[in-house]
Amino acid sequence: MNVLGIESSCDETAAAVVKDGRKILSNIIDSQEKLHRRFRGIVPEIASRSHVEKINAVIEKAIQKTGRVDAMAVTVGPGLIGSLLVGKMTAEALAWAWDRPLVGINHLEAHLFSALLDSPRLEPPFLGLIVSGGHTHLVIVEDFGKYKTLGQTRDDSAGECFDKVASMLKLGYPGGPAIDKTAKLGNPKAIPFPRPYLTGSWDFSFSGLKTAVLYYLNDFPEKISNVEDICASFQSAVTDVLTHKTFLAAKRYGLKKIAVGGGVSANSELRKKFNIESRKSGIRAYFPSLILSTDNAAMVAAVGFYKHQRGISSKHLQVDPSLPLTNWEKSSLPFSLSPFGERGG
Ligand code: KG4
Ligand code: ZN
């Protein structure tokens, strides 16, 4: 079954066709990065206008050579309301005109499963880590549509923290890739930034770390020339926390697989640390390819396939800018998945 996915929740206009939830037939992404760069962040009004201008051409390109479209899937939240509406209205109109089933997809869910597109043998159950511009979630994925969120960020998301620190260092937007690149030239042990482990909880908190970088810059303005060391030390702190908590949770819940998704999963240091920890623990870590780490529509189409398989579709969808990650069916996790209790690390 070929599913056409449409993604427009933030600043990427994307469409993709995926066969049977696993094989990418096309994957078109039109990034608005250049439009927002001079504002050092996403301007919602500019984002939705650009989606309107681009979405038809992006979809046309995605379906040009892929043959039949059997079903459609579109992101309905979380995201920017205007941007989400462009995707939803376009998808609804096409589903009506082509008489195809349509499925609404949670953007977080799409990131959770993005690694499946590169790893044909990856199936739930696994522990999912979503690290994007808007979210940091640690989730037990028992099955498609069956989730238990262990923890999430209490303030800034990991991606937001990368972007804000990059902005303080005048490295431009988006900040994650710039910090990743600059950090390669620095010493990660140069500055002992705090590691917010929040022992006893699976939640995350990155705003204190961001403030620690700000204080460092205020206290030692002469050291701003040392950008490489600041980037490497900051990145080391974020990735230490993400790696430690994720592997601890996988061990506590007896999960042998971890799947990471979202823009920050493109981070080279995070990938390196997960690989090292993976070899030590025997818990396998799966990452999406770089193009599928950040926003794309292939991950939306993939989840659309599994949702459609379970008989979920609707001609009319509702968008929700703060859509939470919820289960498709009423479910409770079997007790065997939490043998050590809820206490986090
Ligand atoms: O998943 P995504 O494309 O959009 C959202 O759903 O938010 O994530 C975007 C975030 C941005 O904060 C960006 O700075 C971050 O992902 N990012 C990175 C890297 N590439 C993108 N963060 C750290 N290292 C990277 N290589
Ligand atoms: Zn995203």
XYZ file of C-alpha atoms and ligand atoms in Angstrom:
372
model
C 0.000 0.000 0.000
C 1.375 3.432 -0.994
C 0.705 6.170 1.568
C 1.208 9.836 0.706
C 2.392 11.722 3.799
C 2.122 15.492 4.211
C 4.024 17.464 6.868
C 3.734 21.211 7.485
C 3.703 21.560 11.269
C 6.640 23.944 11.526
C 9.062 25.342 8.934
C 9.390 22.446 6.478
C 6.885 21.866 3.702
C 7.205 18.151 3.012
C 5.492 15.335 1.133
C 6.551 11.710 0.681
C 5.227 8.405 -0.576
C 6.058 5.310 1.489
C 5.194 1.726 0.556
C 3.874 -0.568 3.309
C 5.155 1.726 6.048
C 8.813 0.958 5.336
C 10.013 1.673 1.791
C 10.471 5.317 0.804
C 9.415 5.891 -2.815
C 9.820 9.678 -2.676
C 10.746 12.181 0.029
C 10.495 15.889 -0.831
C 11.397 18.540 1.754
C 11.247 22.270 1.114
C 12.922 24.008 4.046
C 12.086 27.596 5.002
C 15.340 27.955 6.931
C 16.548 30.886 4.796
C 13.283 32.817 5.309
C 13.528 32.658 9.120
C 17.298 32.952 9.569
C 17.410 36.724 9.834
C 14.809 36.639 12.636
C 16.894 34.019 14.514
C 13.773 31.872 14.945
C 10.577 30.815 13.209
C 8.032 33.550 12.442
C 4.650 31.749 12.394
C 3.001 34.076 9.852
C 5.880 33.735 7.392
C 5.846 29.956 7.912
C 2.167 29.472 7.071
C 2.339 31.782 4.050
C 5.279 29.895 2.657
C 3.481 26.552 3.178
C 0.535 27.875 1.138
C 2.891 28.869 -1.668
C 4.865 25.624 -1.734
C 2.624 22.765 -0.730
C 1.045 21.933 -4.097
C 4.369 21.822 -5.920
C 5.956 19.721 -3.148
C 3.108 17.167 -3.290
C 3.205 17.061 -7.085
C 6.920 16.326 -6.992
C 6.405 13.594 -4.397
C 3.793 11.718 -6.422
C 5.325 12.292 -9.874
C 7.047 8.951 -10.266
C 5.621 6.820 -7.507
C 2.473 5.515 -9.163
C -0.720 4.955 -7.233
C -1.539 6.632 -3.909
C -3.761 4.325 -1.829
C -4.130 6.390 1.345
C -3.036 9.704 2.793
C -1.631 10.857 6.129
C -1.110 14.375 7.432
C 0.372 15.879 10.611
C -2.405 17.373 12.779
C -0.278 18.513 15.750
C 1.583 19.560 17.749
C 2.886 22.565 15.812
C 2.060 26.052 14.621
C -1.682 26.458 14.092
C -1.477 28.261 10.718
C 1.121 25.843 9.375
C -0.844 22.791 10.518
C -4.017 24.122 8.904
C -2.339 24.415 5.494
C -1.385 20.723 5.569
C -4.736 19.580 6.889
C -6.837 21.555 4.379
C -4.695 20.384 1.470
C -4.860 16.753 2.613
C -8.617 16.866 3.169
C -9.209 18.412 -0.270
C -7.035 15.803 -2.013
C -8.530 12.890 -0.065
C -11.990 14.073 -1.109
C -11.026 14.654 -4.771
C -9.162 11.317 -5.091
C -11.550 9.446 -2.805
C -8.793 8.063 -0.605
C -8.777 7.341 3.139
C -7.069 9.986 5.264
C -5.300 9.585 8.599
C -4.306 12.344 11.067
C -0.850 11.869 12.574
C 0.772 13.183 15.741
C 4.137 14.740 14.845
C 5.757 13.251 17.979
C 4.603 9.811 16.951
C 6.111 10.312 13.509
C 9.512 11.145 15.080
C 9.172 8.118 17.382
C 8.955 5.763 14.418
C 11.282 7.535 11.957
C 14.124 5.060 12.643
C 11.925 2.244 11.296
C 12.399 3.585 7.778
C 16.130 2.817 7.908
C 15.953 -0.334 10.024
C 13.615 -2.897 8.465
C 13.891 -5.241 11.449
C 13.055 -2.649 14.101
C 9.640 -3.341 15.669
C 8.061 -2.353 18.994
C 8.461 -2.835 21.889
C 11.264 -0.296 22.328
C 12.150 2.761 24.348
C 11.671 5.939 22.305
C 13.544 9.185 22.828
C 12.106 12.208 20.994
C 14.512 15.147 20.929
C 13.225 17.890 18.662
C 12.958 21.666 18.553
C 9.788 21.624 20.624
C 9.914 18.399 22.648
C 12.026 16.064 24.736
C 10.083 12.880 25.551
C 11.094 9.500 26.904
C 8.411 7.002 25.898
C 7.897 3.265 26.179
C 6.494 2.151 22.829
C 4.773 -1.128 23.516
C 3.228 -1.267 20.044
C 2.097 1.092 17.298
C -0.382 3.412 19.023
C 0.409 2.068 22.496
C 2.595 4.406 24.535
C 3.596 5.193 28.068
C 5.361 8.527 28.480
C 7.942 8.158 31.252
C 9.190 11.731 31.237
C 9.413 14.955 29.294
C 11.071 18.317 29.590
C 9.907 20.629 32.350
C 11.102 23.727 30.494
C 13.214 24.047 27.338
C 13.447 21.153 24.912
C 16.896 19.872 23.956
C 16.627 21.492 20.502
C 15.465 24.801 21.940
C 18.462 24.804 24.265
C 20.834 24.209 21.323
C 19.140 27.052 19.405
C 19.265 29.516 22.317
C 22.905 28.806 23.180
C 23.812 29.142 19.481
C 22.013 32.485 19.450
C 24.024 33.669 22.511
C 27.190 32.685 20.662
C 25.942 34.389 17.465
C 26.202 31.157 15.503
C 22.950 31.677 13.610
C 19.738 29.679 13.255
C 19.056 26.773 13.496
C 21.611 26.406 16.249
C 21.900 22.632 16.596
C 23.854 21.956 13.398
C 26.086 25.018 14.024
C 26.965 23.901 17.578
C 27.537 20.325 16.404
C 29.992 21.559 13.751
C 31.802 24.069 15.991
C 32.037 21.580 18.891
C 34.162 19.262 16.745
C 37.020 21.774 17.104
C 36.688 22.220 20.882
C 37.475 20.451 24.143
C 34.323 18.976 25.762
C 36.024 19.008 29.192
C 37.094 22.674 29.012
C 34.136 24.062 31.009
C 32.315 21.988 33.647
C 28.719 22.960 32.768
C 26.109 21.313 35.045
C 24.464 17.984 34.127
C 20.762 18.305 35.049
C 20.058 14.603 35.740
C 16.921 15.228 37.884
C 17.627 12.032 39.789
C 14.458 10.245 40.829
C 12.441 11.422 37.841
C 12.470 10.577 34.143
C 11.823 14.247 33.294
C 14.372 16.559 31.709
C 15.217 20.211 32.348
C 17.602 22.161 30.157
C 16.878 25.799 31.020
C 19.377 25.813 33.944
C 22.109 24.577 31.636
C 21.240 27.331 29.154
C 21.456 29.891 31.973
C 24.810 28.441 33.072
C 26.156 29.165 29.574
C 24.728 32.696 29.761
C 26.370 33.323 33.177
C 29.643 31.955 31.838
C 29.499 34.425 28.937
C 28.617 37.312 31.273
C 31.273 36.421 33.849
C 34.054 35.759 31.351
C 33.337 38.003 28.332
C 36.970 37.659 27.289
C 36.399 33.930 26.749
C 33.766 34.388 24.053
C 36.619 33.902 21.582
C 36.743 30.361 22.906
C 33.521 29.421 21.092
C 34.701 25.929 20.131
C 35.302 24.916 23.770
C 31.988 26.445 24.897
C 30.096 24.515 22.190
C 31.898 21.251 22.925
C 31.389 21.587 26.711
C 27.715 22.549 26.368
C 26.996 19.764 23.883
C 28.780 17.297 26.131
C 26.497 18.234 29.060
C 23.267 17.841 27.026
C 24.298 14.552 25.457
C 25.552 13.107 28.782
C 22.113 13.680 30.316
C 20.170 12.306 27.345
C 22.392 9.216 27.109
C 22.465 8.448 30.833
C 18.713 8.763 31.388
C 17.706 6.895 28.247
C 19.910 3.862 28.884
C 18.971 3.827 32.570
C 15.279 3.752 31.621
C 15.843 0.980 29.058
C 17.614 -1.115 31.724
C 14.954 -0.408 34.380
C 12.139 -1.439 32.047
C 13.991 -4.380 30.519
C 13.870 -2.969 26.993
C 16.556 -4.185 24.608
C 15.994 -1.563 21.898
C 16.053 2.238 21.855
C 14.819 4.355 18.928
C 15.776 8.030 18.795
C 14.052 10.660 16.637
C 13.706 14.422 16.148
C 16.162 17.074 14.978
C 18.640 16.627 17.855
C 18.988 12.936 16.929
C 21.145 14.268 14.066
C 23.733 15.338 16.652
C 27.036 13.545 16.088
C 28.062 13.515 19.780
C 24.707 12.047 20.831
C 25.080 9.295 18.220
C 28.633 8.572 19.382
C 27.642 8.321 23.058
C 24.626 6.110 22.303
C 26.846 3.778 20.268
C 29.408 3.492 23.066
C 26.706 2.861 25.677
C 25.017 0.416 23.342
C 28.167 -1.682 23.016
C 28.615 -1.666 26.807
C 25.030 -2.571 27.678
C 23.933 -4.801 24.791
C 20.910 -2.510 24.316
C 20.660 -1.652 20.635
C 20.194 2.007 19.675
C 18.530 2.916 16.392
C 18.833 6.348 14.778
C 17.139 7.604 11.618
C 19.373 8.674 8.730
C 20.195 12.390 8.909
C 17.515 13.414 6.406
C 14.867 11.587 8.474
C 16.071 13.014 11.818
C 14.680 16.469 11.142
C 11.145 17.153 9.906
C 10.019 15.128 6.892
C 6.844 13.543 5.551
C 8.160 9.990 5.098
C 7.832 9.404 8.855
C 4.248 10.725 8.672
C 3.394 8.350 5.813
C 4.977 5.427 7.709
C 2.818 5.931 10.800
C -0.149 6.565 8.487
C 0.264 3.053 7.080
C 0.105 1.395 10.512
C -2.802 3.559 11.639
C -4.736 2.795 8.467
C -3.998 -0.930 8.929
C -5.769 -0.737 12.283
C -8.848 0.736 10.641
C -8.336 4.339 11.761
C -9.172 7.014 9.162
C -11.377 10.072 8.839
C -12.389 12.465 6.067
C -12.384 15.407 8.489
C -9.529 16.096 10.856
C -8.952 18.530 13.687
C -5.606 20.206 14.178
C -4.296 20.818 17.686
C -1.161 22.975 18.268
C -0.560 21.237 21.616
C -1.653 17.724 20.698
C -0.370 15.309 23.363
C 0.976 11.855 22.581
C -1.991 9.540 23.148
C -2.808 5.906 22.536
C -4.837 4.842 19.502
C -6.844 2.417 21.562
C -7.428 2.310 25.266
C -4.471 0.413 26.598
C -2.546 -0.194 29.748
C 0.972 -1.461 29.729
C 1.503 -4.947 31.106
C 3.093 -4.893 34.525
C 6.103 -6.807 33.197
C 7.307 -3.595 31.520
C 7.772 -1.783 34.811
C 9.352 -4.360 37.108
C 11.531 -1.807 38.876
C 8.897 0.795 39.589
C 8.659 4.295 38.272
C 11.712 5.858 39.878
C 13.850 7.569 37.279
C 17.447 8.570 37.148
O 12.536 17.701 14.649
P 12.880 19.060 14.159
O 13.367 19.177 12.740
O 11.686 20.047 14.315
C 10.788 19.986 15.389
O 9.922 19.108 15.400
O 10.995 20.824 16.295
O 13.994 19.619 15.167
C 14.585 20.860 14.995
C 15.619 21.027 16.095
C 16.238 22.428 16.122
O 16.208 22.881 17.453
C 17.659 22.191 15.660
O 18.596 23.108 16.210
C 17.918 20.773 16.153
O 16.704 20.109 15.901
N 19.016 20.116 15.427
C 20.165 19.708 16.030
C 20.991 19.179 15.011
N 20.308 19.255 13.831
C 19.094 19.832 14.103
N 20.553 19.763 17.322
C 21.786 19.302 17.621
N 22.631 18.783 16.701
C 22.291 18.704 15.394
N 23.133 18.196 14.507
Zn 9.803 17.646 14.301
